[in-house]
mmCIF file of C-alpha atoms in Angstrom:
data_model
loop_
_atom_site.group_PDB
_atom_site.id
_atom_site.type_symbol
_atom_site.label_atom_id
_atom_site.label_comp_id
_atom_site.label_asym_id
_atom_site.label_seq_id
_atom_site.Cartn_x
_atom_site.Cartn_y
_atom_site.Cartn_z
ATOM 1 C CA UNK A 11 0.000 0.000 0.000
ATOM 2 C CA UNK A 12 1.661 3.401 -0.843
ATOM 3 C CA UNK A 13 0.838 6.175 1.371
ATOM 4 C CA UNK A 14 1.925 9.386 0.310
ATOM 5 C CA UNK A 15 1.725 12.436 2.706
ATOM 6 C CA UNK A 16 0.849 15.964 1.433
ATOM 7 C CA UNK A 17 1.563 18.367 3.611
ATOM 8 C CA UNK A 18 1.233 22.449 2.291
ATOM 9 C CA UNK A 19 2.989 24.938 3.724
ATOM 10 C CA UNK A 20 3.327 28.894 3.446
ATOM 11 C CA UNK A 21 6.425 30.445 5.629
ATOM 12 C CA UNK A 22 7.343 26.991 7.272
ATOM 13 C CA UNK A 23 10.972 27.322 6.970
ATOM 14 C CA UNK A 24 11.727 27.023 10.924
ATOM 15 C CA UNK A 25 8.682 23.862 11.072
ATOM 16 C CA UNK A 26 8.396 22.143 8.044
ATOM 17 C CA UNK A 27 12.018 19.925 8.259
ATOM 18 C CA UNK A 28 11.120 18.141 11.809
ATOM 19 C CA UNK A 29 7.463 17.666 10.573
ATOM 20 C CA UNK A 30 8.981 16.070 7.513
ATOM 21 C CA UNK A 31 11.302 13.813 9.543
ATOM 22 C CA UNK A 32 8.490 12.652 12.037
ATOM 23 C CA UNK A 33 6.351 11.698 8.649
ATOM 24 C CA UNK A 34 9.613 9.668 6.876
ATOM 25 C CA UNK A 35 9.666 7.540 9.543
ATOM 26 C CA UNK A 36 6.177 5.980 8.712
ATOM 27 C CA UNK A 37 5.929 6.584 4.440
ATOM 28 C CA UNK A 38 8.581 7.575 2.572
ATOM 29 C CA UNK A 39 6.889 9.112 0.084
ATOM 30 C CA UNK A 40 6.415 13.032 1.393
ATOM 31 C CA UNK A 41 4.807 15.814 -1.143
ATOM 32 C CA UNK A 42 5.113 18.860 0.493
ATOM 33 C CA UNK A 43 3.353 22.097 -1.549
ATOM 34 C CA UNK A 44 5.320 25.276 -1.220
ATOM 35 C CA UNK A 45 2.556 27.704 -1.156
ATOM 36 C CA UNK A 46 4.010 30.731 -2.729
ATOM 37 C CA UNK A 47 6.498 30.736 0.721
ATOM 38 C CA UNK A 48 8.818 34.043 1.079
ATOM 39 C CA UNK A 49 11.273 32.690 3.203
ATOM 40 C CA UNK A 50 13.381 28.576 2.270
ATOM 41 C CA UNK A 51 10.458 26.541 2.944
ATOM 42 C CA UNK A 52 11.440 24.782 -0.357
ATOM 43 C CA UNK A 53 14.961 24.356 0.412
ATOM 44 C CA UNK A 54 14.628 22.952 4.210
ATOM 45 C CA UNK A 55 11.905 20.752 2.643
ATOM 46 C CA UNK A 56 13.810 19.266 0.067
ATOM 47 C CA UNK A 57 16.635 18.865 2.515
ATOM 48 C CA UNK A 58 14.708 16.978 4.716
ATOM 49 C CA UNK A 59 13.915 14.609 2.041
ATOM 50 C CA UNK A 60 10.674 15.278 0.632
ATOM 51 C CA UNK A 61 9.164 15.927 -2.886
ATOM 52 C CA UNK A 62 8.473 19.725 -3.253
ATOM 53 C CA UNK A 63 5.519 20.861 -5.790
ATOM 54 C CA UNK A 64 5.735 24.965 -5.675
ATOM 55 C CA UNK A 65 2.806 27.704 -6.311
ATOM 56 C CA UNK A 66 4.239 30.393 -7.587
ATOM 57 C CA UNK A 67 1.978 32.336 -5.741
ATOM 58 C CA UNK A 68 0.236 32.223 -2.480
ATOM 59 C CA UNK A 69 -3.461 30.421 -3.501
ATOM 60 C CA UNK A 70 -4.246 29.224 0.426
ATOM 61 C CA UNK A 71 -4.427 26.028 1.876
ATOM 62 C CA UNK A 72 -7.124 24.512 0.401
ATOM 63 C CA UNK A 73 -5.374 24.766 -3.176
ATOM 64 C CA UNK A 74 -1.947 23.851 -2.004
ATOM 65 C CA UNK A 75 -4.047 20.640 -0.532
ATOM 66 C CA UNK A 76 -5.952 19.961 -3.508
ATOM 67 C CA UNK A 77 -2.251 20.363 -5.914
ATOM 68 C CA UNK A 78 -0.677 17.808 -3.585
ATOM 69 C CA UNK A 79 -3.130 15.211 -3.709
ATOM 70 C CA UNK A 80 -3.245 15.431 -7.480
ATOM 71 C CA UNK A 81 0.588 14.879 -7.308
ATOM 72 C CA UNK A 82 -0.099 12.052 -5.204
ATOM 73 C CA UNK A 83 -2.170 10.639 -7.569
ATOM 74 C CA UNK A 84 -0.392 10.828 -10.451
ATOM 75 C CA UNK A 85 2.390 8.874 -8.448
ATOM 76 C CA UNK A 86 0.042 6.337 -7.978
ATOM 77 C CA UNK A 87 -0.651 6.392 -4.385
ATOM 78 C CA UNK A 88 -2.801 4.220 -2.516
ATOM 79 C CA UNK A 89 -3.921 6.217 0.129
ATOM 80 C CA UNK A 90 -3.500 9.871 0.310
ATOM 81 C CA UNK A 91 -2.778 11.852 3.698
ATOM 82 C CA UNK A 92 -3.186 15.533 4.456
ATOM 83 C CA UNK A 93 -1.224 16.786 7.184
ATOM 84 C CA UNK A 94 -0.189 20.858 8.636
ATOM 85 C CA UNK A 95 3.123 21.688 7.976
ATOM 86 C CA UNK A 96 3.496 23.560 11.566
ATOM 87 C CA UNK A 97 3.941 20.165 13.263
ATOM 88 C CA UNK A 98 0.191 20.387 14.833
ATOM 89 C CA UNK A 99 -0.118 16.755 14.382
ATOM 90 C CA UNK A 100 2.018 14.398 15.875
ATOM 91 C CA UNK A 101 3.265 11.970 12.723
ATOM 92 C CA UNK A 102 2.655 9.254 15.567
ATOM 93 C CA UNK A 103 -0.966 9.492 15.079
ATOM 94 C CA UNK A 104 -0.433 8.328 11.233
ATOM 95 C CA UNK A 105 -0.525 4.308 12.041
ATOM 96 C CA UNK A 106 -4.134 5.036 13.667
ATOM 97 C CA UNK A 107 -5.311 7.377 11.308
ATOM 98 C CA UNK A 108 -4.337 4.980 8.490
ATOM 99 C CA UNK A 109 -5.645 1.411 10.244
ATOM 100 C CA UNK A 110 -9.369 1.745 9.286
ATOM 101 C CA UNK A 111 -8.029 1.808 5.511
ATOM 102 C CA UNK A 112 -5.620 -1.257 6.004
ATOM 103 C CA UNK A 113 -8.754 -2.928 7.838
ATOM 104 C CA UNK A 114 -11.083 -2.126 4.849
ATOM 105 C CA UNK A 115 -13.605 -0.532 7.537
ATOM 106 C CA UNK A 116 -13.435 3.114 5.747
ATOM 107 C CA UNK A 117 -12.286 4.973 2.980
ATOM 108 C CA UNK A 118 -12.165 8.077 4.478
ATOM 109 C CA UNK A 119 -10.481 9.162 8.107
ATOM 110 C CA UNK A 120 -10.266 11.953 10.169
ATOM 111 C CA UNK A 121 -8.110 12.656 12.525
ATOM 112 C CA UNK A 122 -9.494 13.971 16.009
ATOM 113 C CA UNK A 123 -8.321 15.949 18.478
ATOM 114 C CA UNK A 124 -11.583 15.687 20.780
ATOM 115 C CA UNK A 125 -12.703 12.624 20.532
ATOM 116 C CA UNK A 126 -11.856 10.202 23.094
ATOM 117 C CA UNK A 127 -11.126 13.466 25.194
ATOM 118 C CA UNK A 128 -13.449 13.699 28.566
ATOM 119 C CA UNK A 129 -16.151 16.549 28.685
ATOM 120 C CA UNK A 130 -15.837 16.753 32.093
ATOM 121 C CA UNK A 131 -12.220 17.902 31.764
ATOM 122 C CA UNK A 132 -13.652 21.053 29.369
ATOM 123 C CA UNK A 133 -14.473 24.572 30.913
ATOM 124 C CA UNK A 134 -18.705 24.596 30.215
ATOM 125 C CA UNK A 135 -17.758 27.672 27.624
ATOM 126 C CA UNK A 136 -15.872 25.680 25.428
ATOM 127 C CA UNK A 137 -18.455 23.160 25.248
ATOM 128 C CA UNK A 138 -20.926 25.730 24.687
ATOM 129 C CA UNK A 139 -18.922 26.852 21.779
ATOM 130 C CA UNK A 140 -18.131 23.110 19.957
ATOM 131 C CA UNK A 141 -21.718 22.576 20.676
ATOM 132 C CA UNK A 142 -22.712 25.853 18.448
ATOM 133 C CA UNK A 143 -20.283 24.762 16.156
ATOM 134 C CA UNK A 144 -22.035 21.559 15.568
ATOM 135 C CA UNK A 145 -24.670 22.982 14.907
ATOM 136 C CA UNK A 146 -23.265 25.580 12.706
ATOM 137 C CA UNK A 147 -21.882 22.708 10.747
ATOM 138 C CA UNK A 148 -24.918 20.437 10.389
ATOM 139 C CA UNK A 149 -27.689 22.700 9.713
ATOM 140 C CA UNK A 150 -26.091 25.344 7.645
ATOM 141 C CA UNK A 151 -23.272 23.697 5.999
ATOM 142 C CA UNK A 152 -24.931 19.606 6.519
ATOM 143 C CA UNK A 153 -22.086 17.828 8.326
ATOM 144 C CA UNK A 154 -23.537 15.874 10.393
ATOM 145 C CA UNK A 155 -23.154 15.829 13.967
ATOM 146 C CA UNK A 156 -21.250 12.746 15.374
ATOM 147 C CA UNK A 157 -18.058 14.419 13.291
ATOM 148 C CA UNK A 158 -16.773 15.690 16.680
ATOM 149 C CA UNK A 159 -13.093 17.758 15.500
ATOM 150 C CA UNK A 160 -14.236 19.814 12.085
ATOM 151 C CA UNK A 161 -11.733 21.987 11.665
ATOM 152 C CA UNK A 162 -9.015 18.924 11.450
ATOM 153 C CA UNK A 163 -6.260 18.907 9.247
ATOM 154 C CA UNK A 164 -5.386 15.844 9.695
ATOM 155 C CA UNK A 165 -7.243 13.356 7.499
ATOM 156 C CA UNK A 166 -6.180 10.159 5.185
ATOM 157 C CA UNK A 167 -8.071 8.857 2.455
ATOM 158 C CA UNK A 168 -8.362 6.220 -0.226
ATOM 159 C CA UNK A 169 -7.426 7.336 -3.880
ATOM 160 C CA UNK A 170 -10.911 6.272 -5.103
ATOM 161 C CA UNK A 171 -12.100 8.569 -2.809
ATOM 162 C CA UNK A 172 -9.843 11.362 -3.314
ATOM 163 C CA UNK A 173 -10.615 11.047 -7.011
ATOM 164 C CA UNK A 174 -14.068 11.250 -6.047
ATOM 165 C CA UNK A 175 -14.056 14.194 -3.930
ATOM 166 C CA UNK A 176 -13.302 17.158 -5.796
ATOM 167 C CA UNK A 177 -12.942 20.075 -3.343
ATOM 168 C CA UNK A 178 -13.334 24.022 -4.568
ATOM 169 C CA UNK A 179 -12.575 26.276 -1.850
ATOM 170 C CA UNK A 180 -8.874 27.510 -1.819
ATOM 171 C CA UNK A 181 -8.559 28.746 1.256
ATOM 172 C CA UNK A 182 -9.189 27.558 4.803
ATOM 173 C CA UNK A 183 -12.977 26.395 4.613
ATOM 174 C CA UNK A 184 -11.976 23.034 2.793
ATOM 175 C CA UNK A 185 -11.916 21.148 6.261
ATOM 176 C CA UNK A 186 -15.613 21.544 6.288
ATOM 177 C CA UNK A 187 -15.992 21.684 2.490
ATOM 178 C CA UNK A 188 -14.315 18.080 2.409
ATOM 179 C CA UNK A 189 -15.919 16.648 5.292
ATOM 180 C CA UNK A 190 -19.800 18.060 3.885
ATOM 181 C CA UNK A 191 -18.601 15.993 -0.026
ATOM 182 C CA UNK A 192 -17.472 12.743 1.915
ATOM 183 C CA UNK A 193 -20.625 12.590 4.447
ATOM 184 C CA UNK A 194 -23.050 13.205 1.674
ATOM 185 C CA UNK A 195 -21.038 10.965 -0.666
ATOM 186 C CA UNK A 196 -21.382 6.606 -0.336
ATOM 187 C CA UNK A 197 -17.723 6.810 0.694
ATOM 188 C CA UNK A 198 -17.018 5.195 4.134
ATOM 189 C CA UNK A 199 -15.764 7.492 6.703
ATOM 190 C CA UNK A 200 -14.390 7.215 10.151
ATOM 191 C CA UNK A 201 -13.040 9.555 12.971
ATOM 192 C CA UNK A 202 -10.247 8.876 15.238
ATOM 193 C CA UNK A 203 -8.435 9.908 18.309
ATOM 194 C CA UNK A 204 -5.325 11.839 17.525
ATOM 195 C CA UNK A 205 -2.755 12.321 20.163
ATOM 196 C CA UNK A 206 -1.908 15.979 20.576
ATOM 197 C CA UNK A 207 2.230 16.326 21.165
ATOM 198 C CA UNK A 208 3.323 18.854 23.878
ATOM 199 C CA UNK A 209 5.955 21.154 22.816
ATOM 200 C CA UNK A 210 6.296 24.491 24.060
ATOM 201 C CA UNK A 211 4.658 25.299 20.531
ATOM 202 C CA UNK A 212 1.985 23.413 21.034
ATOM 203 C CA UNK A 213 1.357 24.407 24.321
ATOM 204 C CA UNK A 214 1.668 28.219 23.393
ATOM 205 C CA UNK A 215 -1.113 27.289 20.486
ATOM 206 C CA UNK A 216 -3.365 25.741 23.024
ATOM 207 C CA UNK A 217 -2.554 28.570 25.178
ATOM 208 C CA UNK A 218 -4.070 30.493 22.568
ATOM 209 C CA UNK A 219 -6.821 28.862 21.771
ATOM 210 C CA UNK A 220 -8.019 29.229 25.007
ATOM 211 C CA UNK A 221 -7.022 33.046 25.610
ATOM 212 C CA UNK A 222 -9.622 33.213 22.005
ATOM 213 C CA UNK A 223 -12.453 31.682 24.237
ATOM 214 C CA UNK A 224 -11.925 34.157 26.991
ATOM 215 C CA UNK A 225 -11.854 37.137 24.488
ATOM 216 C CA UNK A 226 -14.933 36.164 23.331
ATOM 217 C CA UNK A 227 -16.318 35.386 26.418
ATOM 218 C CA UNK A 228 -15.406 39.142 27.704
ATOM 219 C CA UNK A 229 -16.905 40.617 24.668
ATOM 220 C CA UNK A 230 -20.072 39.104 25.539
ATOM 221 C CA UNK A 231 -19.814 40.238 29.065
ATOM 222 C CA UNK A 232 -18.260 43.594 27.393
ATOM 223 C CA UNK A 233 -22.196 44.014 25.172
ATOM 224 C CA UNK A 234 -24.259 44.125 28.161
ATOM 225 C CA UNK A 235 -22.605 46.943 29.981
ATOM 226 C CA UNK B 24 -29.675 75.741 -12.158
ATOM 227 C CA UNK B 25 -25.717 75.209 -11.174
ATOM 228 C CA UNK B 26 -26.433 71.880 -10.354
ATOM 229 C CA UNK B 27 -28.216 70.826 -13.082
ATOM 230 C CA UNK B 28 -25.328 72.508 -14.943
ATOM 231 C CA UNK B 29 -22.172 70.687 -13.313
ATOM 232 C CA UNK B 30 -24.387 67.091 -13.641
ATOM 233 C CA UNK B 31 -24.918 67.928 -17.651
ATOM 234 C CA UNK B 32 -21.041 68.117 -18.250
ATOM 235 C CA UNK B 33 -20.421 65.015 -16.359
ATOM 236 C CA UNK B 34 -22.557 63.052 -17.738
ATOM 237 C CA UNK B 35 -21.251 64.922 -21.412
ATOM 238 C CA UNK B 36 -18.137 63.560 -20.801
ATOM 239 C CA UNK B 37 -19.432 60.304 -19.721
ATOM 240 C CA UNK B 38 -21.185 60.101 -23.154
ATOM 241 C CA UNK B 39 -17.665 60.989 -25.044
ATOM 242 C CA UNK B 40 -15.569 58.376 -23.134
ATOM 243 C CA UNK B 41 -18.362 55.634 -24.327
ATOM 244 C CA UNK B 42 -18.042 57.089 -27.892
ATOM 245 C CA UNK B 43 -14.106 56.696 -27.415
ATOM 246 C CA UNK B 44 -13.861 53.424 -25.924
ATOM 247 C CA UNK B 45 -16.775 52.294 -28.160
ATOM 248 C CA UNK B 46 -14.610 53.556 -31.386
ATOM 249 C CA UNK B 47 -11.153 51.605 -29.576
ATOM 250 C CA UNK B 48 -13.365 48.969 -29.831
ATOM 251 C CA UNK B 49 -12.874 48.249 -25.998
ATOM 252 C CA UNK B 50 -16.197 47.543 -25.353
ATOM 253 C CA UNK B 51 -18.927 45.998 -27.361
ATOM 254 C CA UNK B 52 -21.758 47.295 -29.482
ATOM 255 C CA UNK B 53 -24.371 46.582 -27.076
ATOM 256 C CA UNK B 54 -22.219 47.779 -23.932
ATOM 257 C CA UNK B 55 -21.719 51.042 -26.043
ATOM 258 C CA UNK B 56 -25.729 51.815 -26.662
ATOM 259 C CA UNK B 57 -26.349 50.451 -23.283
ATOM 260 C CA UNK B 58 -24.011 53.049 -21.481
ATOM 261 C CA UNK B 59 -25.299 55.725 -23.926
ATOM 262 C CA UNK B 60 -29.088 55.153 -22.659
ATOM 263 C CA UNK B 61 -27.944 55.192 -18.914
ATOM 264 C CA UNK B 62 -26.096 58.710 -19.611
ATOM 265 C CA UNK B 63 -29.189 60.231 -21.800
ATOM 266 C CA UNK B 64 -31.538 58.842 -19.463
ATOM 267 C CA UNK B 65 -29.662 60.824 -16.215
ATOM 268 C CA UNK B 66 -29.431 63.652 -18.819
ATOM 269 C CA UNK B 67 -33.285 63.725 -19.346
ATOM 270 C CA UNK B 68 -33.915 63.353 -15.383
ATOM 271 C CA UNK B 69 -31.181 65.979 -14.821
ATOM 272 C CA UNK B 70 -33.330 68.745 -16.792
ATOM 273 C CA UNK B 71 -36.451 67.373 -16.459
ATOM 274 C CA UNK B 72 -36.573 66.273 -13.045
ATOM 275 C CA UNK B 73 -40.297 66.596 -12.448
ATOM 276 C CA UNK B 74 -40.281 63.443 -14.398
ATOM 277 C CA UNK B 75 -39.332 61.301 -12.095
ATOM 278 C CA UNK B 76 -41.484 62.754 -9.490
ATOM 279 C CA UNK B 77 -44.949 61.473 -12.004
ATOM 280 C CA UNK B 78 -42.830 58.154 -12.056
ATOM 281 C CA UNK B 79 -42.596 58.252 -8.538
ATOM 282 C CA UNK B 80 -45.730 58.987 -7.690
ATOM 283 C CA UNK B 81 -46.896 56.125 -10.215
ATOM 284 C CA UNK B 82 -45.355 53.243 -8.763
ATOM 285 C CA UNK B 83 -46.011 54.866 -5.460
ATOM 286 C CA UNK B 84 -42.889 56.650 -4.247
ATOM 287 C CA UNK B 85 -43.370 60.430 -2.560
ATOM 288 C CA UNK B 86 -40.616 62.032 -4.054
ATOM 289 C CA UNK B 87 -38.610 61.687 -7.870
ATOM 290 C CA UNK B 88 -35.064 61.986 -6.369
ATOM 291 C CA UNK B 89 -36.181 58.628 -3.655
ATOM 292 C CA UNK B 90 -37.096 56.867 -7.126
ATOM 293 C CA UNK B 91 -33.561 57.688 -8.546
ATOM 294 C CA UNK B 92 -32.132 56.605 -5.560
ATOM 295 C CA UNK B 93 -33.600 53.427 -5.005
ATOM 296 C CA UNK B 94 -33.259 52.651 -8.636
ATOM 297 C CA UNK B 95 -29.162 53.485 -8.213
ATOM 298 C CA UNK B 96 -28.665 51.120 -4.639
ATOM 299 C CA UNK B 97 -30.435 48.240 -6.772
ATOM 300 C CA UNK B 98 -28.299 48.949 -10.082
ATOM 301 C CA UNK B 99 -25.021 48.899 -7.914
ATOM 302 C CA UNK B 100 -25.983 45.642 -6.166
ATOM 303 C CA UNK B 101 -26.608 44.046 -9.357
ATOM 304 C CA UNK B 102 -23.101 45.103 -10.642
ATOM 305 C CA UNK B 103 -21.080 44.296 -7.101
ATOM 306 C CA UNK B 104 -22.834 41.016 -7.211
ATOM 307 C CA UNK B 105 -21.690 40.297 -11.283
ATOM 308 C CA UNK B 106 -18.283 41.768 -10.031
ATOM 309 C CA UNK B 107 -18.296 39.429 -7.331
ATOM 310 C CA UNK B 108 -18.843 36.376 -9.532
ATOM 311 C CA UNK B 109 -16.470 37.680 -11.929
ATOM 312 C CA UNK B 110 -13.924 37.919 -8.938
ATOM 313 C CA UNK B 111 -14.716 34.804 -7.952
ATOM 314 C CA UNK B 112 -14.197 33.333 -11.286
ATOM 315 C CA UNK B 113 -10.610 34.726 -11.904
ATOM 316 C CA UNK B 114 -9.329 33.808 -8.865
ATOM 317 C CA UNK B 115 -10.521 29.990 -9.332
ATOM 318 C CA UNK B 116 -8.996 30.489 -12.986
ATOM 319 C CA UNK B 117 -5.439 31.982 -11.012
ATOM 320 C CA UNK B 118 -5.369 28.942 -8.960
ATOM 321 C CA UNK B 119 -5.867 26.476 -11.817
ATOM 322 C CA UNK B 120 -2.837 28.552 -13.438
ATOM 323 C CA UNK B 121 -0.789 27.980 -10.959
ATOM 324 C CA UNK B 122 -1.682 24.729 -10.680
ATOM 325 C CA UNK B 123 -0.767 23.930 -13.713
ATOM 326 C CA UNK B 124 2.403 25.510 -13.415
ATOM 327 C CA UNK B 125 3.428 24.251 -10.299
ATOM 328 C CA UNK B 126 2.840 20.997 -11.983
ATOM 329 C CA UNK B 127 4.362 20.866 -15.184
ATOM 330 C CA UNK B 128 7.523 22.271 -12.604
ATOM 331 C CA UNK B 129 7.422 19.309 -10.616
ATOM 332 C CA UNK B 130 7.595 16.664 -13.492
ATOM 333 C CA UNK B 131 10.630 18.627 -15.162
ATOM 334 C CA UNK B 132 12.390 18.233 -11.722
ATOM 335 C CA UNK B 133 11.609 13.984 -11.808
#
């Protein structure tokens, strides 16, 4: 089974080489897009030992997605697996995110970085707010509901089924554009746990993720003074 | 009056860069006449504009100059919206340029 990792990046120059690493050590076929970068993104990428496909100008990440997998399929992959360059998503996850395929139980997967996780561990805000998101995505844009991580870049999927789904948007609203084609399409799909690695990075993301919820949370306070 | 004045030369020169562009052959025939009726029907409303006030009152409007207004916001919708699409189109056509560039780059490098 060839599994070929597509992974786009825009100014990853600092990122992109220890992502690339982590991924060679489970396929060694790597595509990364260059999407119209400033800075050596290509270089460092190519140095690290992976195939480099290069806009020559910045078309966003749901174009530098859709160029890699047609790479990927022109290379005759088997399965095709979108990852973030910024080293998000812990290349250990890739075995689990790539077992329902090998076990013929889906043809889609999506990685998850809530499920399996315990509600009770969640401040009642951020519920609140995944909650409205859900909802968000299944009446307005028709995801259904038991999709529990939307916004995931993480995802692997047969080539039939990356043939099959042919996503438009170019920028940043392909996570739910993708996951609305493959839950309306016959394809099989399946969500699972990804493990979330803690680097100071990561930590600083999550960090801010959470400072986001308090903003908001403030402004609402903020509207009824 | 001045107004009516200052409005007439605009919409003079309007009429000339229409016949220019039409005669550059930068737009087409039916873009040219099309133009040309906008700019000699604001002419007409510009020295006639009691006009617009029968209009007005016809379709049940109080005063002529709400009519023209009205008439403009829904006019200007119509062309952000075709803009819009037209945006929209280009940059799908930029991507698939790119694309294709991006591509043809990569097999040169195998």
């Amino acid at each position: 089974m060839k599994v070929v990792a597509v992974i786009p990046a825009y100014n990853e120059e600092k990122r992109i080489k220890h992502t690339i690493v982590g991924v060679l050590r489970y396929t060694p076929h790597v595509v990364v897009v260059d999407d119209g970068s400033q800075d050596q993104t290509h270089r460092e990428a190519r140095a690290a030992g992976a195939q480099v496909v290069r806009h020559a100008v910045n078309r966003g990440q749901g174009a530098a997605l859709k160029t890699g997998t047609m790479v990927a399929l022109s290379q005759d992959a088997d399965v095709v697996v979108h990852l973030d360059a910024d080293g998000q998503h812990d290349p250990q996850s890739l075995p689990d995110v790539l077992m329902p395929i090998e076990t013929d139980e889906a043809d889609v997967v999506f990685g998850s970085r809530y499920l399996g996780m315990k509600p009770e561990g969640m401040p009642w805000t951020r519920r609140w707010v995944h909650r409205a998101g859900r909802l968000f995505n299944r009446y307005l844009l028709g995801v259904p509901h038991e999709i529990t991580d939307a916004q995931s870049g993480l995802r692997a999927m047969r080539a039939e089924a990356a043939h099959a789904i042919d996503f438009m948007n170019d920028g940043m609203a392909h996570c739910s554009e993708i996951l609305r084609l493959v839950t309306r399409s016959d394809l099989r799909w399946a969500e699972v746990p990804v493990c979330v690695r803690y680097t100071e990075e990561t930590l600083a993301k999550g960090q801010k993720a959470s400072n986001a919820f308090k903003i908001v949370w403030q402004l609402f306070l903020r509207s009824f003074r | 009056m001045l107004i009516q004045l200052i409005l007439l030369l605009i919409l003079l020169g309007a009429m000339y860069m229409t016949y220019r562009r039409r005669k550059q052959k930068a737009i087409r025939p039916i873009e040219g006449y099309l133009w040309s009726l906008v700019w000699l029907g604001a002419a007409v409303v510009v020295i006639q504009p009691d006009l617009t006030t029968r209009l007005a009152r016809m379709v049940g409007i109080g005063r002529g100059s709400d009519l023209v207004v009205y008439g403009a916001v829904i006019v200007l919708l119509l062309l952000v919206f075709h803009l819009h699409i037209a945006h929209d189109k280009l940059e799908r056509q930029l991507t698939e340029l790119v694309r294709q560039k991006a591509l043809e780059e990569q097999k040169k490098d195998l």
